[in-house]
Amino acid sequence: MTPTTETTVGIGGAAESTDMVLNIGPQHPSTHGVLRLRLVLDGERIQHAEPVIGYMHRGAEKLFEARDYRQIIMLANRHDWLSAFSNELGVVLAVERMLGMEVPPRAVWTRTLLAELNRVLNHLMFLGSYPLELGGITPVFYAFREREVLQNVMEEVSGGRMHYMFNRVGGLKEDLPAGWASRAREAVAAVRSRMDRFDDLVLGNEIFRGRTRGVGTLSAEAVHAYGVSGPIARASGVDFDLRRDEPYLAYGELQDTLKVVTRQEGDCLARFEVLLEQTHNALDLADACLDRLAELEPGPINQRLPKVLKAPEGHTYAWTENPLGINGYYLVSKGEKTPYRLKLRSASYNNIQALAVLLPGTLVADMVAILGSLFFVVGDIDK
């Protein structure tokens, strides 16, 4: 009997049934900064995903305890650098609530106006950058053109382009410049007239729709489990918006104009559609605020404060509907000029945790599309 010889010709890692661990970031074009994703892959499919955060941590919550109530506005301003005005707003609302302070009507309407303009600026960044991450370079140029138009009026009123530092406990830093309202109205009209570019260039693009429709579907149950909020939650059918459900500022009087945009699909395309439609509505709200400001009698835009501002002993929680979701400040005071404790609940921190359930089962090729559709800012995660 002739002896048989068996020869094994080359075996790779796949033959050993081992999974590959892949690190995306912390410096990666699609992660909007220093976010790291630890992925476990089975071939081209993601089996496990873990967001690794903390690379931008600056200890803002601890620094709040060593700054007085005027200084902490600067610290709160920066965690979501695309929503600086809204970040400031949450802090001053919390302190004003502790003080039992009434803010002049002119300040209330001006805050609402600037918050909505800030919302448009935030959304335009993602309306331009998300298609860019999927290979479409043109929309980002249009997005930045519209951002410049609005940033010009925001810079004129506050002196800042990103970190406005315009809110104060009791109102705003100063009144609006002469003629500013008409220039702001022209800017809003100019941006609105060109918003259809995103419908044509992005939503009308079959490649974009093919990359996003049915990809990265987030269920309403996962939204509730992870505390996801903002446009991402509403794209999954969770109909919740603090501006309507717990009105603050002047939103209680803007219910006829305010439209809470929702979708049921919960995929990447739905999240982009919600963001785009919400931008249209924010422009309408800005117009409504300008109309009301024109009707108001001249008056103060802030309250006179003592040289040393101290909040009474106690605690409170103030939350606002920031552009990216719910932003909350839990303030504890011992009656001193600095907070005893100020805890920040940021939108991006909760939203990014949903990647743990969104990414498993999807292809690596779809990872960038899913990650970009969560519309987060890394500083808002790490605080």
PDB file of N, CA, C and O in Angstrom, residues 90-164:
ATOM      1  N   GLY A  90     -27.868  77.691  30.092  1.00  0.00           N
ATOM      2  CA  GLY A  90     -28.242  76.747  31.138  1.00  0.00           C
ATOM      3  C   GLY A  90     -27.725  77.151  32.507  1.00  0.00           C
ATOM      4  O   GLY A  90     -28.425  77.026  33.521  1.00  0.00           O
ATOM      5  N   VAL A  91     -26.485  77.685  32.554  1.00  0.00           N
ATOM      6  CA  VAL A  91     -25.904  78.101  33.826  1.00  0.00           C
ATOM      7  C   VAL A  91     -26.651  79.279  34.423  1.00  0.00           C
ATOM      8  O   VAL A  91     -27.039  79.273  35.595  1.00  0.00           O
ATOM      9  N   VAL A  92     -26.883  80.302  33.597  1.00  0.00           N
ATOM     10  CA  VAL A  92     -27.526  81.506  34.153  1.00  0.00           C
ATOM     11  C   VAL A  92     -28.967  81.216  34.547  1.00  0.00           C
ATOM     12  O   VAL A  92     -29.474  81.778  35.529  1.00  0.00           O
ATOM     13  N   LEU A  93     -29.649  80.329  33.832  1.00  0.00           N
ATOM     14  CA  LEU A  93     -31.015  79.967  34.223  1.00  0.00           C
ATOM     15  C   LEU A  93     -31.022  79.277  35.584  1.00  0.00           C
ATOM     16  O   LEU A  93     -31.916  79.512  36.412  1.00  0.00           O
ATOM     17  N   ALA A  94     -30.025  78.417  35.831  1.00  0.00           N
ATOM     18  CA  ALA A  94     -29.944  77.727  37.123  1.00  0.00           C
ATOM     19  C   ALA A  94     -29.694  78.718  38.262  1.00  0.00           C
ATOM     20  O   ALA A  94     -30.349  78.663  39.311  1.00  0.00           O
ATOM     21  N   VAL A  95     -28.764  79.650  38.050  1.00  0.00           N
ATOM     22  CA  VAL A  95     -28.450  80.622  39.103  1.00  0.00           C
ATOM     23  C   VAL A  95     -29.639  81.555  39.338  1.00  0.00           C
ATOM     24  O   VAL A  95     -29.984  81.875  40.482  1.00  0.00           O
ATOM     25  N   GLU A  96     -30.284  81.993  38.261  1.00  0.00           N
ATOM     26  CA  GLU A  96     -31.452  82.875  38.398  1.00  0.00           C
ATOM     27  C   GLU A  96     -32.588  82.180  39.141  1.00  0.00           C
ATOM     28  O   GLU A  96     -33.301  82.797  39.938  1.00  0.00           O
ATOM     29  N   ARG A  97     -32.730  80.892  38.896  1.00  0.00           N
ATOM     30  CA  ARG A  97     -33.773  80.142  39.605  1.00  0.00           C
ATOM     31  C   ARG A  97     -33.450  80.067  41.098  1.00  0.00           C
ATOM     32  O   ARG A  97     -34.343  80.201  41.945  1.00  0.00           O
ATOM     33  N   MET A  98     -32.183  79.877  41.449  1.00  0.00           N
ATOM     34  CA  MET A  98     -31.784  79.854  42.859  1.00  0.00           C
ATOM     35  C   MET A  98     -32.049  81.200  43.523  1.00  0.00           C
ATOM     36  O   MET A  98     -32.444  81.283  44.686  1.00  0.00           O
ATOM     37  N   LEU A  99     -31.826  82.277  42.774  1.00  0.00           N
ATOM     38  CA  LEU A  99     -31.996  83.623  43.311  1.00  0.00           C
ATOM     39  C   LEU A  99     -33.457  84.076  43.284  1.00  0.00           C
ATOM     40  O   LEU A  99     -33.788  85.115  43.863  1.00  0.00           O
ATOM     41  N   GLY A 100     -34.332  83.322  42.588  1.00  0.00           N
ATOM     42  CA  GLY A 100     -35.711  83.756  42.412  1.00  0.00           C
ATOM     43  C   GLY A 100     -35.804  85.028  41.600  1.00  0.00           C
ATOM     44  O   GLY A 100     -36.676  85.881  41.832  1.00  0.00           O
ATOM     45  N   MET A 101     -34.939  85.159  40.614  1.00  0.00           N
ATOM     46  CA  MET A 101     -34.795  86.410  39.865  1.00  0.00           C
ATOM     47  C   MET A 101     -35.653  86.418  38.600  1.00  0.00           C
ATOM     48  O   MET A 101     -35.678  85.451  37.846  1.00  0.00           O
ATOM     49  N   GLU A 102     -36.357  87.509  38.370  1.00  0.00           N
ATOM     50  CA  GLU A 102     -37.117  87.718  37.137  1.00  0.00           C
ATOM     51  C   GLU A 102     -36.238  88.488  36.156  1.00  0.00           C
ATOM     52  O   GLU A 102     -35.641  89.503  36.508  1.00  0.00           O
ATOM     53  N   VAL A 103     -36.194  88.004  34.922  1.00  0.00           N
ATOM     54  CA  VAL A 103     -35.372  88.635  33.890  1.00  0.00           C
ATOM     55  C   VAL A 103     -36.251  89.555  33.054  1.00  0.00           C
ATOM     56  O   VAL A 103     -37.392  89.201  32.743  1.00  0.00           O
ATOM     57  N   PRO A 104     -35.785  90.746  32.677  1.00  0.00           N
ATOM     58  CA  PRO A 104     -36.599  91.659  31.861  1.00  0.00           C
ATOM     59  C   PRO A 104     -37.075  90.998  30.569  1.00  0.00           C
ATOM     60  O   PRO A 104     -36.341  90.186  29.979  1.00  0.00           O
ATOM     61  N   PRO A 105     -38.287  91.337  30.106  1.00  0.00           N
ATOM     62  CA  PRO A 105     -38.833  90.722  28.878  1.00  0.00           C
ATOM     63  C   PRO A 105     -37.915  90.882  27.668  1.00  0.00           C
ATOM     64  O   PRO A 105     -37.813  89.981  26.835  1.00  0.00           O
ATOM     65  N   ARG A 106     -37.260  92.017  27.578  1.00  0.00           N
ATOM     66  CA  ARG A 106     -36.363  92.237  26.437  1.00  0.00           C
ATOM     67  C   ARG A 106     -35.217  91.216  26.432  1.00  0.00           C
ATOM     68  O   ARG A 106     -34.803  90.735  25.373  1.00  0.00           O
ATOM     69  N   ALA A 107     -34.733  90.883  27.609  1.00  0.00           N
ATOM     70  CA  ALA A 107     -33.663  89.878  27.710  1.00  0.00           C
ATOM     71  C   ALA A 107     -34.186  88.491  27.369  1.00  0.00           C
ATOM     72  O   ALA A 107     -33.500  87.694  26.720  1.00  0.00           O
ATOM     73  N   VAL A 108     -35.417  88.187  27.799  1.00  0.00           N
ATOM     74  CA  VAL A 108     -36.009  86.869  27.522  1.00  0.00           C
ATOM     75  C   VAL A 108     -36.129  86.642  26.024  1.00  0.00           C
ATOM     76  O   VAL A 108     -35.717  85.588  25.495  1.00  0.00           O
ATOM     77  N   TRP A 109     -36.656  87.624  25.304  1.00  0.00           N
ATOM     78  CA  TRP A 109     -36.853  87.454  23.855  1.00  0.00           C
ATOM     79  C   TRP A 109     -35.533  87.479  23.096  1.00  0.00           C
ATOM     80  O   TRP A 109     -35.360  86.753  22.111  1.00  0.00           O
ATOM     81  N   THR A 110     -34.593  88.296  23.556  1.00  0.00           N
ATOM     82  CA  THR A 110     -33.290  88.332  22.887  1.00  0.00           C
ATOM     83  C   THR A 110     -32.537  87.027  23.112  1.00  0.00           C
ATOM     84  O   THR A 110     -31.898  86.500  22.187  1.00  0.00           O
ATOM     85  N   ARG A 111     -32.607  86.482  24.320  1.00  0.00           N
ATOM     86  CA  ARG A 111     -31.992  85.177  24.570  1.00  0.00           C
ATOM     87  C   ARG A 111     -32.586  84.112  23.659  1.00  0.00           C
ATOM     88  O   ARG A 111     -31.858  83.272  23.111  1.00  0.00           O
ATOM     89  N   THR A 112     -33.902  84.108  23.518  1.00  0.00           N
ATOM     90  CA  THR A 112     -34.556  83.101  22.669  1.00  0.00           C
ATOM     91  C   THR A 112     -34.097  83.244  21.231  1.00  0.00           C
ATOM     92  O   THR A 112     -33.804  82.253  20.548  1.00  0.00           O
ATOM     93  N   LEU A 113     -34.019  84.474  20.756  1.00  0.00           N
ATOM     94  CA  LEU A 113     -33.560  84.737  19.384  1.00  0.00           C
ATOM     95  C   LEU A 113     -32.142  84.226  19.174  1.00  0.00           C
ATOM     96  O   LEU A 113     -31.864  83.497  18.207  1.00  0.00           O
ATOM     97  N   LEU A 114     -31.237  84.578  20.080  1.00  0.00           N
ATOM     98  CA  LEU A 114     -29.844  84.179  19.909  1.00  0.00           C
ATOM     99  C   LEU A 114     -29.661  82.673  20.072  1.00  0.00           C
ATOM    100  O   LEU A 114     -28.800  82.068  19.423  1.00  0.00           O
ATOM    101  N   ALA A 115     -30.483  82.054  20.926  1.00  0.00           N
ATOM    102  CA  ALA A 115     -30.411  80.596  21.083  1.00  0.00           C
ATOM    103  C   ALA A 115     -30.790  79.898  19.780  1.00  0.00           C
ATOM    104  O   ALA A 115     -30.190  78.878  19.406  1.00  0.00           O
ATOM    105  N   GLU A 116     -31.786  80.437  19.071  1.00  0.00           N
ATOM    106  CA  GLU A 116     -32.205  79.815  17.809  1.00  0.00           C
ATOM    107  C   GLU A 116     -31.186  80.073  16.699  1.00  0.00           C
ATOM    108  O   GLU A 116     -30.951  79.209  15.857  1.00  0.00           O
ATOM    109  N   LEU A 117     -30.587  81.258  16.680  1.00  0.00           N
ATOM    110  CA  LEU A 117     -29.521  81.510  15.702  1.00  0.00           C
ATOM    111  C   LEU A 117     -28.335  80.586  15.961  1.00  0.00           C
ATOM    112  O   LEU A 117     -27.714  80.062  15.028  1.00  0.00           O
ATOM    113  N   ASN A 118     -28.017  80.356  17.242  1.00  0.00           N
ATOM    114  CA  ASN A 118     -26.955  79.427  17.605  1.00  0.00           C
ATOM    115  C   ASN A 118     -27.309  78.000  17.174  1.00  0.00           C
ATOM    116  O   ASN A 118     -26.439  77.225  16.744  1.00  0.00           O
ATOM    117  N   ARG A 119     -28.590  77.648  17.255  1.00  0.00           N
ATOM    118  CA  ARG A 119     -29.049  76.322  16.821  1.00  0.00           C
ATOM    119  C   ARG A 119     -28.805  76.142  15.319  1.00  0.00           C
ATOM    120  O   ARG A 119     -28.348  75.085  14.869  1.00  0.00           O
ATOM    121  N   VAL A 120     -29.106  77.171  14.555  1.00  0.00           N
ATOM    122  CA  VAL A 120     -28.886  77.094  13.102  1.00  0.00           C
ATOM    123  C   VAL A 120     -27.393  76.943  12.805  1.00  0.00           C
ATOM    124  O   VAL A 120     -26.999  76.138  11.949  1.00  0.00           O
ATOM    125  N   LEU A 121     -26.562  77.712  13.499  1.00  0.00           N
ATOM    126  CA  LEU A 121     -25.114  77.610  13.290  1.00  0.00           C
ATOM    127  C   LEU A 121     -24.612  76.203  13.591  1.00  0.00           C
ATOM    128  O   LEU A 121     -23.788  75.647  12.851  1.00  0.00           O
ATOM    129  N   ASN A 122     -25.095  75.623  14.680  1.00  0.00           N
ATOM    130  CA  ASN A 122     -24.708  74.259  15.040  1.00  0.00           C
ATOM    131  C   ASN A 122     -25.124  73.273  13.948  1.00  0.00           C
ATOM    132  O   ASN A 122     -24.322  72.463  13.473  1.00  0.00           O
ATOM    133  N   HIS A 123     -26.376  73.345  13.540  1.00  0.00           N
ATOM    134  CA  HIS A 123     -26.894  72.370  12.583  1.00  0.00           C
ATOM    135  C   HIS A 123     -26.216  72.507  11.217  1.00  0.00           C
ATOM    136  O   HIS A 123     -25.980  71.500  10.533  1.00  0.00           O
ATOM    137  N   LEU A 124     -25.912  73.739  10.815  1.00  0.00           N
ATOM    138  CA  LEU A 124     -25.261  73.922   9.513  1.00  0.00           C
ATOM    139  C   LEU A 124     -23.903  73.232   9.468  1.00  0.00           C
ATOM    140  O   LEU A 124     -23.507  72.705   8.425  1.00  0.00           O
ATOM    141  N   MET A 125     -23.204  73.233  10.587  1.00  0.00           N
ATOM    142  CA  MET A 125     -21.907  72.544  10.618  1.00  0.00           C
ATOM    143  C   MET A 125     -22.068  71.064  10.277  1.00  0.00           C
ATOM    144  O   MET A 125     -21.321  70.508   9.466  1.00  0.00           O
ATOM    145  N   PHE A 126     -23.074  70.414  10.888  1.00  0.00           N
ATOM    146  CA  PHE A 126     -23.270  68.982  10.637  1.00  0.00           C
ATOM    147  C   PHE A 126     -23.914  68.722   9.278  1.00  0.00           C
ATOM    148  O   PHE A 126     -23.645  67.696   8.649  1.00  0.00           O
ATOM    149  N   LEU A 127     -24.762  69.647   8.810  1.00  0.00           N
ATOM    150  CA  LEU A 127     -25.353  69.488   7.481  1.00  0.00           C
ATOM    151  C   LEU A 127     -24.272  69.526   6.398  1.00  0.00           C
ATOM    152  O   LEU A 127     -24.436  68.939   5.327  1.00  0.00           O
ATOM    153  N   GLY A 128     -23.169  70.205   6.681  1.00  0.00           N
ATOM    154  CA  GLY A 128     -22.064  70.241   5.728  1.00  0.00           C
ATOM    155  C   GLY A 128     -21.044  69.147   5.955  1.00  0.00           C
ATOM    156  O   GLY A 128     -20.537  68.548   5.002  1.00  0.00           O
ATOM    157  N   SER A 129     -20.744  68.853   7.231  1.00  0.00           N
ATOM    158  CA  SER A 129     -19.658  67.908   7.517  1.00  0.00           C
ATOM    159  C   SER A 129     -20.089  66.457   7.324  1.00  0.00           C
ATOM    160  O   SER A 129     -19.260  65.610   6.978  1.00  0.00           O
ATOM    161  N   TYR A 130     -21.370  66.146   7.550  1.00  0.00           N
ATOM    162  CA  TYR A 130     -21.784  64.746   7.420  1.00  0.00           C
ATOM    163  C   TYR A 130     -21.661  64.248   5.975  1.00  0.00           C
ATOM    164  O   TYR A 130     -21.074  63.178   5.741  1.00  0.00           O
ATOM    165  N   PRO A 131     -22.172  64.982   4.974  1.00  0.00           N
ATOM    166  CA  PRO A 131     -21.926  64.523   3.593  1.00  0.00           C
ATOM    167  C   PRO A 131     -20.438  64.453   3.251  1.00  0.00           C
ATOM    168  O   PRO A 131     -20.020  63.585   2.482  1.00  0.00           O
ATOM    169  N   LEU A 132     -19.635  65.347   3.840  1.00  0.00           N
ATOM    170  CA  LEU A 132     -18.199  65.331   3.575  1.00  0.00           C
ATOM    171  C   LEU A 132     -17.580  64.009   4.020  1.00  0.00           C
ATOM    172  O   LEU A 132     -16.716  63.449   3.341  1.00  0.00           O
ATOM    173  N   GLU A 133     -18.032  63.488   5.165  1.00  0.00           N
ATOM    174  CA  GLU A 133     -17.497  62.223   5.666  1.00  0.00           C
ATOM    175  C   GLU A 133     -17.880  61.044   4.773  1.00  0.00           C
ATOM    176  O   GLU A 133     -17.224  60.003   4.800  1.00  0.00           O
ATOM    177  N   LEU A 134     -18.939  61.228   3.984  1.00  0.00           N
ATOM    178  CA  LEU A 134     -19.357  60.166   3.069  1.00  0.00           C
ATOM    179  C   LEU A 134     -18.871  60.410   1.640  1.00  0.00           C
ATOM    180  O   LEU A 134     -19.312  59.733   0.710  1.00  0.00           O
ATOM    181  N   GLY A 135     -17.997  61.402   1.473  1.00  0.00           N
ATOM    182  CA  GLY A 135     -17.387  61.613   0.169  1.00  0.00           C
ATOM    183  C   GLY A 135     -17.945  62.764  -0.628  1.00  0.00           C
ATOM    184  O   GLY A 135     -17.480  63.025  -1.742  1.00  0.00           O
ATOM    185  N   GLY A 136     -18.949  63.480  -0.098  1.00  0.00           N
ATOM    186  CA  GLY A 136     -19.527  64.618  -0.819  1.00  0.00           C
ATOM    187  C   GLY A 136     -18.940  65.922  -0.313  1.00  0.00           C
ATOM    188  O   GLY A 136     -19.282  66.390   0.779  1.00  0.00           O
ATOM    189  N   ILE A 137     -18.052  66.538  -1.084  1.00  0.00           N
ATOM    190  CA  ILE A 137     -17.315  67.695  -0.581  1.00  0.00           C
ATOM    191  C   ILE A 137     -18.079  69.003  -0.751  1.00  0.00           C
ATOM    192  O   ILE A 137     -17.899  69.957   0.015  1.00  0.00           O
ATOM    193  N   THR A 138     -18.981  69.093  -1.726  1.00  0.00           N
ATOM    194  CA  THR A 138     -19.611  70.378  -2.049  1.00  0.00           C
ATOM    195  C   THR A 138     -20.466  70.962  -0.924  1.00  0.00           C
ATOM    196  O   THR A 138     -20.379  72.161  -0.644  1.00  0.00           O
ATOM    197  N   PRO A 139     -21.329  70.175  -0.246  1.00  0.00           N
ATOM    198  CA  PRO A 139     -22.227  70.799   0.749  1.00  0.00           C
ATOM    199  C   PRO A 139     -21.521  71.568   1.848  1.00  0.00           C
ATOM    200  O   PRO A 139     -22.077  72.539   2.365  1.00  0.00           O
ATOM    201  N   VAL A 140     -20.298  71.178   2.221  1.00  0.00           N
ATOM    202  CA  VAL A 140     -19.627  71.870   3.325  1.00  0.00           C
ATOM    203  C   VAL A 140     -19.297  73.310   2.952  1.00  0.00           C
ATOM    204  O   VAL A 140     -19.299  74.202   3.805  1.00  0.00           O
ATOM    205  N   PHE A 141     -19.057  73.574   1.663  1.00  0.00           N
ATOM    206  CA  PHE A 141     -18.783  74.958   1.253  1.00  0.00           C
ATOM    207  C   PHE A 141     -20.036  75.821   1.400  1.00  0.00           C
ATOM    208  O   PHE A 141     -19.961  76.972   1.852  1.00  0.00           O
ATOM    209  N   TYR A 142     -21.182  75.272   1.009  1.00  0.00           N
ATOM    210  CA  TYR A 142     -22.433  76.012   1.183  1.00  0.00           C
ATOM    211  C   TYR A 142     -22.752  76.205   2.661  1.00  0.00           C
ATOM    212  O   TYR A 142     -23.215  77.268   3.077  1.00  0.00           O
ATOM    213  N   ALA A 143     -22.511  75.175   3.462  1.00  0.00           N
ATOM    214  CA  ALA A 143     -22.795  75.282   4.894  1.00  0.00           C
ATOM    215  C   ALA A 143     -21.964  76.379   5.542  1.00  0.00           C
ATOM    216  O   ALA A 143     -22.478  77.166   6.353  1.00  0.00           O
ATOM    217  N   PHE A 144     -20.692  76.465   5.179  1.00  0.00           N
ATOM    218  CA  PHE A 144     -19.849  77.489   5.782  1.00  0.00           C
ATOM    219  C   PHE A 144     -20.190  78.881   5.269  1.00  0.00           C
ATOM    220  O   PHE A 144     -20.024  79.869   5.995  1.00  0.00           O
ATOM    221  N   ARG A 145     -20.668  78.980   4.038  1.00  0.00           N
ATOM    222  CA  ARG A 145     -21.113  80.298   3.564  1.00  0.00           C
ATOM    223  C   ARG A 145     -22.294  80.794   4.398  1.00  0.00           C
ATOM    224  O   ARG A 145     -22.318  81.954   4.822  1.00  0.00           O
ATOM    225  N   GLU A 146     -23.262  79.917   4.650  1.00  0.00           N
ATOM    226  CA  GLU A 146     -24.419  80.328   5.446  1.00  0.00           C
ATOM    227  C   GLU A 146     -24.018  80.595   6.898  1.00  0.00           C
ATOM    228  O   GLU A 146     -24.551  81.494   7.542  1.00  0.00           O
ATOM    229  N   ARG A 147     -23.084  79.811   7.415  1.00  0.00           N
ATOM    230  CA  ARG A 147     -22.603  80.051   8.781  1.00  0.00           C
ATOM    231  C   ARG A 147     -21.955  81.432   8.894  1.00  0.00           C
ATOM    232  O   ARG A 147     -22.145  82.135   9.886  1.00  0.00           O
ATOM    233  N   GLU A 148     -21.207  81.827   7.882  1.00  0.00           N
ATOM    234  CA  GLU A 148     -20.558  83.138   7.926  1.00  0.00           C
ATOM    235  C   GLU A 148     -21.587  84.260   7.994  1.00  0.00           C
ATOM    236  O   GLU A 148     -21.398  85.250   8.713  1.00  0.00           O
ATOM    237  N   VAL A 149     -22.677  84.115   7.255  1.00  0.00           N
ATOM    238  CA  VAL A 149     -23.720  85.147   7.258  1.00  0.00           C
ATOM    239  C   VAL A 149     -24.281  85.327   8.664  1.00  0.00           C
ATOM    240  O   VAL A 149     -24.456  86.458   9.143  1.00  0.00           O
ATOM    241  N   LEU A 150     -24.565  84.222   9.336  1.00  0.00           N
ATOM    242  CA  LEU A 150     -25.134  84.298  10.683  1.00  0.00           C
ATOM    243  C   LEU A 150     -24.079  84.647  11.727  1.00  0.00           C
ATOM    244  O   LEU A 150     -24.364  85.350  12.704  1.00  0.00           O
ATOM    245  N   GLN A 151     -22.868  84.161  11.547  1.00  0.00           N
ATOM    246  CA  GLN A 151     -21.825  84.482  12.509  1.00  0.00           C
ATOM    247  C   GLN A 151     -21.481  85.964  12.499  1.00  0.00           C
ATOM    248  O   GLN A 151     -21.089  86.525  13.518  1.00  0.00           O
ATOM    249  N   ASN A 152     -21.670  86.602  11.360  1.00  0.00           N
ATOM    250  CA  ASN A 152     -21.413  88.042  11.303  1.00  0.00           C
ATOM    251  C   ASN A 152     -22.352  88.801  12.234  1.00  0.00           C
ATOM    252  O   ASN A 152     -21.922  89.715  12.943  1.00  0.00           O
ATOM    253  N   VAL A 153     -23.628  88.427  12.241  1.00  0.00           N
ATOM    254  CA  VAL A 153     -24.563  89.145  13.119  1.00  0.00           C
ATOM    255  C   VAL A 153     -24.352  88.739  14.582  1.00  0.00           C
ATOM    256  O   VAL A 153     -24.514  89.569  15.487  1.00  0.00           O
ATOM    257  N   MET A 154     -23.974  87.488  14.826  1.00  0.00           N
ATOM    258  CA  MET A 154     -23.690  87.068  16.201  1.00  0.00           C
ATOM    259  C   MET A 154     -22.429  87.760  16.723  1.00  0.00           C
ATOM    260  O   MET A 154     -22.358  88.156  17.888  1.00  0.00           O
ATOM    261  N   GLU A 155     -21.450  87.925  15.859  1.00  0.00           N
ATOM    262  CA  GLU A 155     -20.228  88.603  16.274  1.00  0.00           C
ATOM    263  C   GLU A 155     -20.494  90.082  16.536  1.00  0.00           C
ATOM    264  O   GLU A 155     -19.947  90.676  17.470  1.00  0.00           O
ATOM    265  N   GLU A 156     -21.366  90.680  15.731  1.00  0.00           N
ATOM    266  CA  GLU A 156     -21.676  92.102  15.920  1.00  0.00           C
ATOM    267  C   GLU A 156     -22.341  92.349  17.266  1.00  0.00           C
ATOM    268  O   GLU A 156     -22.053  93.343  17.942  1.00  0.00           O
ATOM    269  N   VAL A 157     -23.219  91.438  17.666  1.00  0.00           N
ATOM    270  CA  VAL A 157     -23.958  91.671  18.906  1.00  0.00           C
ATOM    271  C   VAL A 157     -23.145  91.312  20.142  1.00  0.00           C
ATOM    272  O   VAL A 157     -23.295  91.922  21.203  1.00  0.00           O
ATOM    273  N   SER A 158     -22.244  90.333  20.027  1.00  0.00           N
ATOM    274  CA  SER A 158     -21.566  89.825  21.225  1.00  0.00           C
ATOM    275  C   SER A 158     -20.066  90.056  21.239  1.00  0.00           C
ATOM    276  O   SER A 158     -19.436  90.026  22.293  1.00  0.00           O
ATOM    277  N   GLY A 159     -19.473  90.230  20.072  1.00  0.00           N
ATOM    278  CA  GLY A 159     -18.021  90.371  19.997  1.00  0.00           C
ATOM    279  C   GLY A 159     -17.288  89.059  19.814  1.00  0.00           C
ATOM    280  O   GLY A 159     -16.082  89.040  19.608  1.00  0.00           O
ATOM    281  N   GLY A 160     -18.003  87.931  19.875  1.00  0.00           N
ATOM    282  CA  GLY A 160     -17.375  86.613  19.717  1.00  0.00           C
ATOM    283  C   GLY A 160     -17.921  85.879  18.512  1.00  0.00           C
ATOM    284  O   GLY A 160     -19.057  86.087  18.107  1.00  0.00           O
ATOM    285  N   ARG A 161     -17.104  84.993  17.955  1.00  0.00           N
ATOM    286  CA  ARG A 161     -17.556  84.207  16.812  1.00  0.00           C
ATOM    287  C   ARG A 161     -17.987  82.794  17.218  1.00  0.00           C
ATOM    288  O   ARG A 161     -18.834  82.204  16.580  1.00  0.00           O
ATOM    289  N   MET A 162     -17.378  82.259  18.254  1.00  0.00           N
ATOM    290  CA  MET A 162     -17.779  80.936  18.736  1.00  0.00           C
ATOM    291  C   MET A 162     -18.151  80.982  20.207  1.00  0.00           C
ATOM    292  O   MET A 162     -19.170  80.457  20.615  1.00  0.00           O
ATOM    293  N   HIS A 163     -17.310  81.610  21.020  1.00  0.00           N
ATOM    294  CA  HIS A 163     -17.549  81.691  22.467  1.00  0.00           C
ATOM    295  C   HIS A 163     -18.056  83.096  22.774  1.00  0.00           C
ATOM    296  O   HIS A 163     -17.276  84.014  23.011  1.00  0.00           O
ATOM    297  N   TYR A 164     -19.380  83.227  22.781  1.00  0.00           N
ATOM    298  CA  TYR A 164     -19.980  84.559  22.774  1.00  0.00           C
ATOM    299  C   TYR A 164     -19.852  85.282  24.109  1.00  0.00           C
ATOM    300  O   TYR A 164     -19.712  86.495  24.154  1.00  0.00           O
TER     301      TYR A 164
END
